[in-house]
Amino acid sequence: MQFMLLFSRQGKLRLQKWYVPLSDKEKKKITRELVQTVLARKPKMCSFLEWRDLKIVYKRYASLYFCCAIEDQDNELITLEIIHRYVELLDKYFGSVCELDIIFNFEKAYFILDEFLLGGEAQETSKKNVLKAIEQADLLQEVSNTGLHPESFVNPSCV
Amino acid sequence: MALKIVKGSIDRMFDKNLQDLVRGIRNHKEDEAKYISTCIDEIKQELKQDNIAVKANAVCKLTYLQMLGYDVSWAAFNIVEVMSSSKFTYKRIGYLAASQCFHESTDVIMLTTNQIRKDLSSPNQYDTGVALTGLSCFVTPDLARDLANDIMTLVSHGDCVKRKRCSVLIMYKVFLKYPESLRPAFPRLKEKLEDPDPGVQSAAVNVICELARRNPKNYLSLAPLFFKLMTSSTNNWVLIKIIKLFGALTPLEPRLGKKLIEPLTNLIHSTSAMSLLYECVNTVIAGQYCSSVGSVVLCVQKLRILIEDSDQNLKYLGLLAMSKILKTHPKSVQSHKDLILQCLDDKDESIRLRALDLLYGMVSKKNLMEIVKKLMLHVDKAEGTTYRDELLTKIIDICSQSNYQYITNFEWSVSQPVTPHPPGISVSWWTIRVFAVAQMATLLDNAHLLTGSMQRNGICEVLYAAAWICGEFSEHLENPLQTLEAMLRPKVATLPGHIQAVYVQNAAKLFATVLKSQEGNTDSTTAQETSQLMIDRLPLFVQSANLEVQERASCILQLVKYIQKLQQKDVEVAEEVIALFAGELNPVAPKAQKKVPVPEGYLDLTPPSESESEDEQPKAIFAKEEPKHSRPRHTEVDEKELARRREARKQEQANNPFYIKASPSSQKVYQDAPGVEHIPVVQIDLSVPLKVPGLPMSDQYVKLEEERRQKERAEKKKKEKKKRKEKRSGRGKKHDSGPESEEDITPAHMVDIVTEEMPEVRCVSLQIQFSTSRIFNELSPSSFWVFNEKKSSKHKKKKQKKEKEEKEKKKKKKKHHHHHHHSDGGGEESVQNGTVEEEEPLPVSVYDIQGNLQDGSQVVVSVIFENKCDSFLKSMEFNVLDSLNSKLQRPEGSGPHDGLTVPFQLPPGVSNEARFVFTVQSIVMPQKLKGTLTFIVKNEDSSTHEKLDFKLHFTCTSYLITTPCYSDAFAKLLESGDLKGSSVRLEGVNMPFHHLLARICFHHHFSVVERIDSCASMYSRSIQGHHVCLLVKTSGQTVSIDAKCDEPTLLGNVLDEIKQTFSQC
């Protein structure tokens, strides 16, 4: 996967994750172009489109569009699956996630994504494990915020 | 709930945290930029503080602002500071900010190396986690080099599964940035393929799969291991990756394909996961599994299920995969034409477009008419949308595909309003008329190119249409005078009578337009010159043997003479002349129209030399009435027109993204409810207003055609002897018999130089194949033929010996006619695109070599086989001795010396065409290929095996493709300095300059860029994209050609060939 974008129906970017190094200028250009293209598509259209030399897979959940760019040989259906998986994770984590959850806790949305995907590849396909990892990391954060030394809480044995 | 605790604690700590910022931005919608700039100032203050918590908060806010598009690169150093915090909370934020904001040119990245190393080896697995995640986003070559070892340590010694998994995944990124690390790391990576933990294993598969896609051959040795994994694994994520990997490997190792086919088919049969199924199907299609037809059939079946699914996504992917199969196995896809046509009704435009793409590839001679008919229905429905434009383009593409090779019936195509060459009259036509008129004018201007090749194709019918269009819509012409001039060239007189008649009539219309445009102009010379031009040129047509032409021409000539008289008295005549043809919709005065029926319905394409004699015969064969060119009046379409417009508006709204109705406003995820309703398309029957009285509509035509075919089939069964007779009676006739004969529809307009006067000369019958010229893009008379005859004949029968002399004489005559045609009386000519040296009594073959535009290394040779003897010929095998440079394309599995079976048999007196594809590596040199045709001659009592040797001459000219070029582009090309020059002088060329140019255009596939007096620039392009530019000058009998080309050898050969063309003048 090359990158993932989340944007609203109004075209506002809500989340961006780039797995290829690009300059800010390029990123902005691509984002603008893609948001326009995807928003112009009609609701009953299929989730795939060819764009430059990439394939775009997008899906709309309520007011949010989840949009991924994959290479020519990549599998569109598994990418849809990834998007869906991510939405499920957000939903579990926030409890009936909505756009505002992602706006106000955008760093959390990133952490969940990072726990699920690494360098554009699914690293953990089990939903349960991803959520467990996030919860533990949050706990760790909470502990360190309350002034205790983090190391004391770390459980060195892994999941 | 963990979240709630965290939220609460952060909230209390800072004045303005991320949530406040977001809220603030949402509350300042009007002056967002101003608000944010104050925020940034605050953040700058916060970053100056020593408190790491405040800094982390500031960095977090910056990350958000970065997403909104603000530049935060100035804070890069602060991000590094936060990254190096010992507290996980801040470290996490720091790494997140870094992964969002850093890129390869961020210079502070080099400061992070040590910090990352420390985090990677941290005992806290979460520190390692965030470091790896961050690294995956901003790894640079330097980081990759410095940290490769640390990552390797994690891979091999990691005590934690998660760490192992992540570090394996990140290795791919490291390899990309620092390829040197791959070699030492590879053994360990390979080890991980068999790791007990499925997560680690899957990560390793992932990495190797991605690596193998870039450079498959290094990973062939892993195939057995992957094969084992594939048959044992049940994880679909892993399976998809493995299958993809095999997809990359099989092209290198064909044996792998045979081995894989079984597990792949098993998976296709068994899996319920569509993603896996799709991956398998794709791999089977892309891999070298062609030997197994069964697997392709299975794939097509499965894809059919996908396409039939109600899920748009599956439909789309099914069509996408189908189009890949189409390239290799067109037959298996063609049987699903019904399904693909159904997809044209889909509400999703992207699916319709996919289906259109597929249709383009599925068209054959047999189904062209049906497909285009269906598409036309859709054009009507899609009025007013961009999709309609796409449809029209596709229809034109489909019809003109491969130089019109699929159009067997030009009469039909002329009845199609949007095909490139019709006097089509319909709404859709109406919208493109301005464009079309310009095209048609160009066409007329270049008509000399077409006329040369016309006797072997129906292309000159286009001129009929073009002339009419230009006359009728003359107000859209840029330069009516020039077109008028083009229409009155002496060469026109070589066209068939009915076309000439249209020319004359429309020349008059153009004349009227020119007069009108000159009206009011104080200088009346142009108007008078135009009259003079008419008066000078029309007598040629008055002398025409064709009554129709004669009658029209003499009428108009007298009229023009009268007008000229008035002009000389300075009387303003334009209004009156224009009134002759008044009425935009009803072009010709009804009476005049009635008076001058133009025979149509059967296209007589005999070359003029022959048709002249024929023209004197009564036109009994022209049974059909002429199509009337009047268009339905607006008044009668009003009601329907309104309905249609309403419909179009609806369509437009549906296509307009800003016209979306509000969606159900649920904010919750999972709804998947797209919100905007599909607007139902109301079907309106539009056939009435679009119908042109008199013109056979396409569907009627298809029906007629079908009836005719059925009748023929029935007749064939009776095995009658009337074949010849029928052929002469007009309609296309089946010439071939045998298994394939049902496959091809014989062109309705057979171009047949049949010697009716001398029926006893059985052997002389030369078939000329159908058009291959493109109309809009290029005017490429692809080639012509010359016959050489070998006298030696081992199998001469006594009876034939007697006839031989006669036959030869006849042949020469043919040849002469032929030449006469091309060169406009310019004498003998010699350059040939194709010559087949033939022996009788065996089949005559005529051939045409043409480059494949799509593929610069392919050349298609069409050969026409004609049986001139009394015996039945069968089991024909065509074989060519491959040279290093040119190879005959043979089906997979056959050896390099195997012949190709010609897919038909030839009864006596019958001919048929076969195409052979050659792969040519270098096109700079001409070459001759030797070949043999073996076949069995079957008599009533005996059958013998015979052989015929021939030579195929691939001239350099045959690699050139007529490509139009504008003078500015031409000038740029010459200025570029990339071209090398060469020149040639021709002495004793005794022909008008425009004949000379026409000859070069025709024989050598050039197009004229610009002509000034006795000097002209010409251009052509080879199938491999070489530009060839000529500057032709003439003075007296000497012609000098200066040429430039980016390939000097090619140029030299082309010039030699040009020289040869003229050397025999």
Tab-separated table of N, CA, C and O in Angstrom, chain A residues 86-149:
chain	number	residue	atom	x	y	z
A	86	TYR	N	-9.924	-1.960	9.570
A	86	TYR	CA	-9.533	-0.754	10.296
A	86	TYR	C	-10.775	-0.065	10.879
A	86	TYR	O	-10.775	0.374	12.033
A	87	VAL	N	-11.800	-0.002	10.091
A	87	VAL	CA	-13.031	0.614	10.584
A	87	VAL	C	-13.567	-0.166	11.775
A	87	VAL	O	-13.998	0.411	12.782
A	88	GLU	N	-13.505	-1.476	11.686
A	88	GLU	CA	-13.965	-2.302	12.809
A	88	GLU	C	-13.153	-2.013	14.061
A	88	GLU	O	-13.691	-1.913	15.166
A	89	LEU	N	-11.847	-1.877	13.871
A	89	LEU	CA	-10.972	-1.595	15.010
A	89	LEU	C	-11.335	-0.252	15.644
A	89	LEU	O	-11.453	-0.153	16.870
A	90	LEU	N	-11.513	0.755	14.802
A	90	LEU	CA	-11.894	2.072	15.321
A	90	LEU	C	-13.206	1.970	16.076
A	90	LEU	O	-13.380	2.555	17.155
A	91	ASP	N	-14.087	1.205	15.501
A	91	ASP	CA	-15.414	1.084	16.090
A	91	ASP	C	-15.352	0.435	17.470
A	91	ASP	O	-15.980	0.882	18.411
A	92	LYS	N	-14.549	-0.607	17.537
A	92	LYS	CA	-14.395	-1.297	18.818
A	92	LYS	C	-13.743	-0.365	19.830
A	92	LYS	O	-14.130	-0.313	20.978
A	93	TYR	N	-12.746	0.344	19.388
A	93	TYR	CA	-11.957	1.154	20.312
A	93	TYR	C	-12.774	2.330	20.824
A	93	TYR	O	-12.839	2.578	22.023
A	94	PHE	N	-13.408	3.045	19.931
A	94	PHE	CA	-14.151	4.231	20.349
A	94	PHE	C	-15.569	3.880	20.781
A	94	PHE	O	-16.222	4.676	21.434
A	95	GLY	N	-16.029	2.730	20.403
A	95	GLY	CA	-17.404	2.356	20.679
A	95	GLY	C	-18.331	3.137	19.766
A	95	GLY	O	-18.602	4.303	20.032
A	96	SER	N	-18.786	2.528	18.693
A	96	SER	CA	-19.571	3.224	17.672
A	96	SER	C	-18.886	4.510	17.237
A	96	SER	O	-19.296	5.612	17.582
A	97	VAL	N	-17.833	4.329	16.508
A	97	VAL	CA	-17.011	5.477	16.132
A	97	VAL	C	-17.782	6.417	15.209
A	97	VAL	O	-18.652	5.995	14.442
A	98	CYS	N	-17.526	7.701	15.319
A	98	CYS	CA	-18.072	8.654	14.355
A	98	CYS	C	-16.952	9.594	13.933
A	98	CYS	O	-15.855	9.564	14.511
A	99	GLU	N	-17.259	10.429	12.974
A	99	GLU	CA	-16.216	11.288	12.412
A	99	GLU	C	-15.561	12.145	13.497
A	99	GLU	O	-14.355	12.340	13.508
A	100	LEU	N	-16.407	12.625	14.440
A	100	LEU	CA	-15.869	13.502	15.482
A	100	LEU	C	-14.837	12.786	16.353
A	100	LEU	O	-13.855	13.388	16.775
A	101	ASP	N	-15.054	11.500	16.616
A	101	ASP	CA	-14.075	10.745	17.394
A	101	ASP	C	-12.707	10.843	16.742
A	101	ASP	O	-11.688	11.016	17.406
A	102	ILE	N	-12.719	10.702	15.430
A	102	ILE	CA	-11.439	10.696	14.721
A	102	ILE	C	-10.848	12.102	14.680
A	102	ILE	O	-9.643	12.282	14.794
A	103	ILE	N	-11.710	13.108	14.590
A	103	ILE	CA	-11.188	14.474	14.566
A	103	ILE	C	-10.516	14.816	15.903
A	103	ILE	O	-9.395	15.313	15.938
A	104	PHE	N	-11.209	14.487	16.980
A	104	PHE	CA	-10.689	14.905	18.277
A	104	PHE	C	-9.621	13.979	18.828
A	104	PHE	O	-8.861	14.365	19.707
A	105	ASN	N	-9.589	12.761	18.360
A	105	ASN	CA	-8.567	11.846	18.860
A	105	ASN	C	-7.728	11.338	17.690
A	105	ASN	O	-7.498	10.156	17.537
A	106	PHE	N	-7.318	12.280	16.897
A	106	PHE	CA	-6.703	11.812	15.659
A	106	PHE	C	-5.423	11.030	15.917
A	106	PHE	O	-5.087	10.112	15.188
A	107	GLU	N	-4.734	11.341	17.027
A	107	GLU	CA	-3.502	10.594	17.302
A	107	GLU	C	-3.825	9.147	17.654
A	107	GLU	O	-3.097	8.233	17.286
A	108	LYS	N	-4.987	8.935	18.285
A	108	LYS	CA	-5.392	7.557	18.613
A	108	LYS	C	-5.662	6.765	17.334
A	108	LYS	O	-5.281	5.603	17.223
A	109	ALA	N	-6.324	7.437	16.429
A	109	ALA	CA	-6.625	6.772	15.164
A	109	ALA	C	-5.331	6.335	14.482
A	109	ALA	O	-5.251	5.253	13.900
A	110	TYR	N	-4.314	7.172	14.603
A	110	TYR	CA	-3.017	6.813	14.026
A	110	TYR	C	-2.409	5.621	14.751
A	110	TYR	O	-1.864	4.718	14.131
A	111	PHE	N	-2.499	5.659	16.084
A	111	PHE	CA	-1.886	4.561	16.836
A	111	PHE	C	-2.525	3.231	16.464
A	111	PHE	O	-1.834	2.220	16.314
A	112	ILE	N	-3.841	3.256	16.312
A	112	ILE	CA	-4.523	2.002	15.948
A	112	ILE	C	-4.071	1.545	14.556
A	112	ILE	O	-3.763	0.372	14.338
A	113	LEU	N	-3.994	2.510	13.678
A	113	LEU	CA	-3.578	2.165	12.316
A	113	LEU	C	-2.169	1.576	12.324
A	113	LEU	O	-1.894	0.579	11.652
A	114	ASP	N	-1.288	2.196	13.106
A	114	ASP	CA	0.096	1.718	13.144
A	114	ASP	C	0.194	0.331	13.758
A	114	ASP	O	1.074	-0.458	13.402
A	115	GLU	N	-0.711	0.070	14.661
A	115	GLU	CA	-0.683	-1.241	15.294
A	115	GLU	C	-1.156	-2.316	14.311
A	115	GLU	O	-0.777	-3.475	14.413
A	116	PHE	N	-1.968	-1.884	13.377
A	116	PHE	CA	-2.568	-2.816	12.414
A	116	PHE	C	-1.700	-2.951	11.156
A	116	PHE	O	-1.434	-4.058	10.684
A	117	LEU	N	-1.253	-1.836	10.652
A	117	LEU	CA	-0.440	-1.847	9.439
A	117	LEU	C	0.961	-1.345	9.752
A	117	LEU	O	1.122	-0.407	10.520
A	118	LEU	N	1.939	-1.946	9.141
A	118	LEU	CA	3.296	-1.454	9.285
A	118	LEU	C	3.913	-1.355	7.898
A	118	LEU	O	3.966	-2.343	7.178
A	119	GLY	N	4.326	-0.175	7.578
A	119	GLY	CA	4.932	0.027	6.261
A	119	GLY	C	3.991	-0.356	5.137
A	119	GLY	O	4.420	-0.785	4.064
A	120	GLY	N	2.697	-0.230	5.391
A	120	GLY	CA	1.737	-0.509	4.333
A	120	GLY	C	1.320	-1.962	4.232
A	120	GLY	O	0.531	-2.324	3.371
A	121	GLU	N	1.848	-2.804	5.102
A	121	GLU	CA	1.446	-4.207	5.086
A	121	GLU	C	0.757	-4.539	6.403
A	121	GLU	O	1.153	-4.023	7.453
A	122	ALA	N	-0.218	-5.415	6.334
A	122	ALA	CA	-0.896	-5.811	7.564
A	122	ALA	C	0.104	-6.552	8.442
A	122	ALA	O	0.717	-7.520	8.005
A	123	GLN	N	0.308	-6.062	9.644
A	123	GLN	CA	1.250	-6.773	10.507
A	123	GLN	C	0.523	-7.690	11.481
A	123	GLN	O	1.066	-8.681	11.923
A	124	GLU	N	-0.672	-7.331	11.832
A	124	GLU	CA	-1.408	-8.158	12.789
A	124	GLU	C	-2.827	-8.307	12.262
A	124	GLU	O	-3.558	-7.335	12.160
A	125	THR	N	-3.177	-9.515	11.904
A	125	THR	CA	-4.493	-9.677	11.291
A	125	THR	C	-5.564	-10.003	12.320
A	125	THR	O	-6.738	-10.043	11.979
A	126	SER	N	-5.146	-10.216	13.545
A	126	SER	CA	-6.157	-10.506	14.566
A	126	SER	C	-6.619	-9.213	15.215
A	126	SER	O	-5.832	-8.458	15.768
A	127	LYS	N	-7.909	-8.967	15.142
A	127	LYS	CA	-8.476	-7.747	15.714
A	127	LYS	C	-8.222	-7.698	17.212
A	127	LYS	O	-7.899	-6.651	17.778
A	128	LYS	N	-8.383	-8.858	17.828
A	128	LYS	CA	-8.260	-8.927	19.281
A	128	LYS	C	-6.868	-8.482	19.711
A	128	LYS	O	-6.717	-7.670	20.631
A	129	ASN	N	-5.877	-8.981	19.009
A	129	ASN	CA	-4.504	-8.660	19.388
A	129	ASN	C	-4.205	-7.178	19.212
A	129	ASN	O	-3.505	-6.579	20.022
A	130	VAL	N	-4.715	-6.606	18.151
A	130	VAL	CA	-4.470	-5.188	17.915
A	130	VAL	C	-5.049	-4.370	19.060
A	130	VAL	O	-4.380	-3.516	19.646
A	131	LEU	N	-6.275	-4.690	19.408
A	131	LEU	CA	-6.938	-3.916	20.463
A	131	LEU	C	-6.227	-4.090	21.791
A	131	LEU	O	-6.065	-3.139	22.557
A	132	LYS	N	-5.786	-5.314	22.038
A	132	LYS	CA	-5.083	-5.592	23.284
A	132	LYS	C	-3.818	-4.742	23.355
A	132	LYS	O	-3.520	-4.112	24.376
A	133	ALA	N	-3.093	-4.699	22.241
A	133	ALA	CA	-1.845	-3.941	22.210
A	133	ALA	C	-2.102	-2.458	22.456
A	133	ALA	O	-1.367	-1.801	23.203
A	134	ILE	N	-3.155	-1.948	21.834
A	134	ILE	CA	-3.467	-0.533	22.006
A	134	ILE	C	-3.847	-0.243	23.450
A	134	ILE	O	-3.396	0.732	24.050
A	135	GLU	N	-4.655	-1.105	24.002
A	135	GLU	CA	-5.096	-0.890	25.376
A	135	GLU	C	-3.906	-0.855	26.317
A	135	GLU	O	-3.832	-0.008	27.206
A	136	GLN	N	-2.993	-1.763	26.090
A	136	GLN	CA	-1.830	-1.812	26.974
A	136	GLN	C	-0.970	-0.570	26.822
A	136	GLN	O	-0.468	-0.025	27.804
A	137	ALA	N	-0.825	-0.136	25.572
A	137	ALA	CA	-0.036	1.066	25.359
A	137	ALA	C	-0.695	2.275	26.026
A	137	ALA	O	-0.022	3.125	26.616
A	138	ASP	N	-2.013	2.318	25.952
A	138	ASP	CA	-2.739	3.412	26.605
A	138	ASP	C	-2.541	3.380	28.114
A	138	ASP	O	-2.372	4.414	28.764
A	139	LEU	N	-2.600	2.177	28.623
A	139	LEU	CA	-2.425	1.999	30.053
A	139	LEU	C	-1.058	2.525	30.467
A	139	LEU	O	-0.910	3.238	31.460
A	140	LEU	N	-0.093	2.184	29.650
A	140	LEU	CA	1.279	2.601	29.904
A	140	LEU	C	1.356	4.128	29.905
A	140	LEU	O	1.991	4.739	30.765
A	141	GLN	N	0.671	4.725	28.946
A	141	GLN	CA	0.662	6.178	28.835
A	141	GLN	C	0.031	6.787	30.086
A	141	GLN	O	0.549	7.744	30.653
A	142	GLU	N	-1.076	6.182	30.483
A	142	GLU	CA	-1.791	6.673	31.661
A	142	GLU	C	-0.876	6.623	32.891
A	142	GLU	O	-0.783	7.589	33.622
A	143	VAL	N	-0.190	5.515	32.994
A	143	VAL	CA	0.699	5.334	34.135
A	143	VAL	C	1.787	6.392	34.122
A	143	VAL	O	2.055	7.062	35.120
A	144	SER	N	2.363	6.594	32.978
A	144	SER	CA	3.466	7.546	32.922
A	144	SER	C	2.954	8.966	33.154
A	144	SER	O	3.664	9.805	33.691
A	145	ASN	N	1.708	9.217	32.762
A	145	ASN	CA	1.156	10.536	32.998
A	145	ASN	C	0.876	10.797	34.470
A	145	ASN	O	0.912	11.933	34.912
A	146	THR	N	0.558	9.748	35.171
A	146	THR	CA	0.269	9.952	36.575
A	146	THR	C	1.549	10.005	37.396
A	146	THR	O	1.514	10.025	38.616
A	147	GLY	N	2.684	9.995	36.739
A	147	GLY	CA	3.935	10.293	37.412
A	147	GLY	C	4.722	9.084	37.860
A	147	GLY	O	5.833	9.225	38.347
A	148	LEU	N	4.190	7.905	37.665
A	148	LEU	CA	4.957	6.724	38.037
A	148	LEU	C	6.001	6.436	36.969
A	148	LEU	O	5.837	6.799	35.803
A	149	HIS	N	7.019	5.760	37.359
A	149	HIS	CA	8.036	5.447	36.368
A	149	HIS	C	7.541	4.351	35.443
A	149	HIS	O	7.048	3.317	35.916
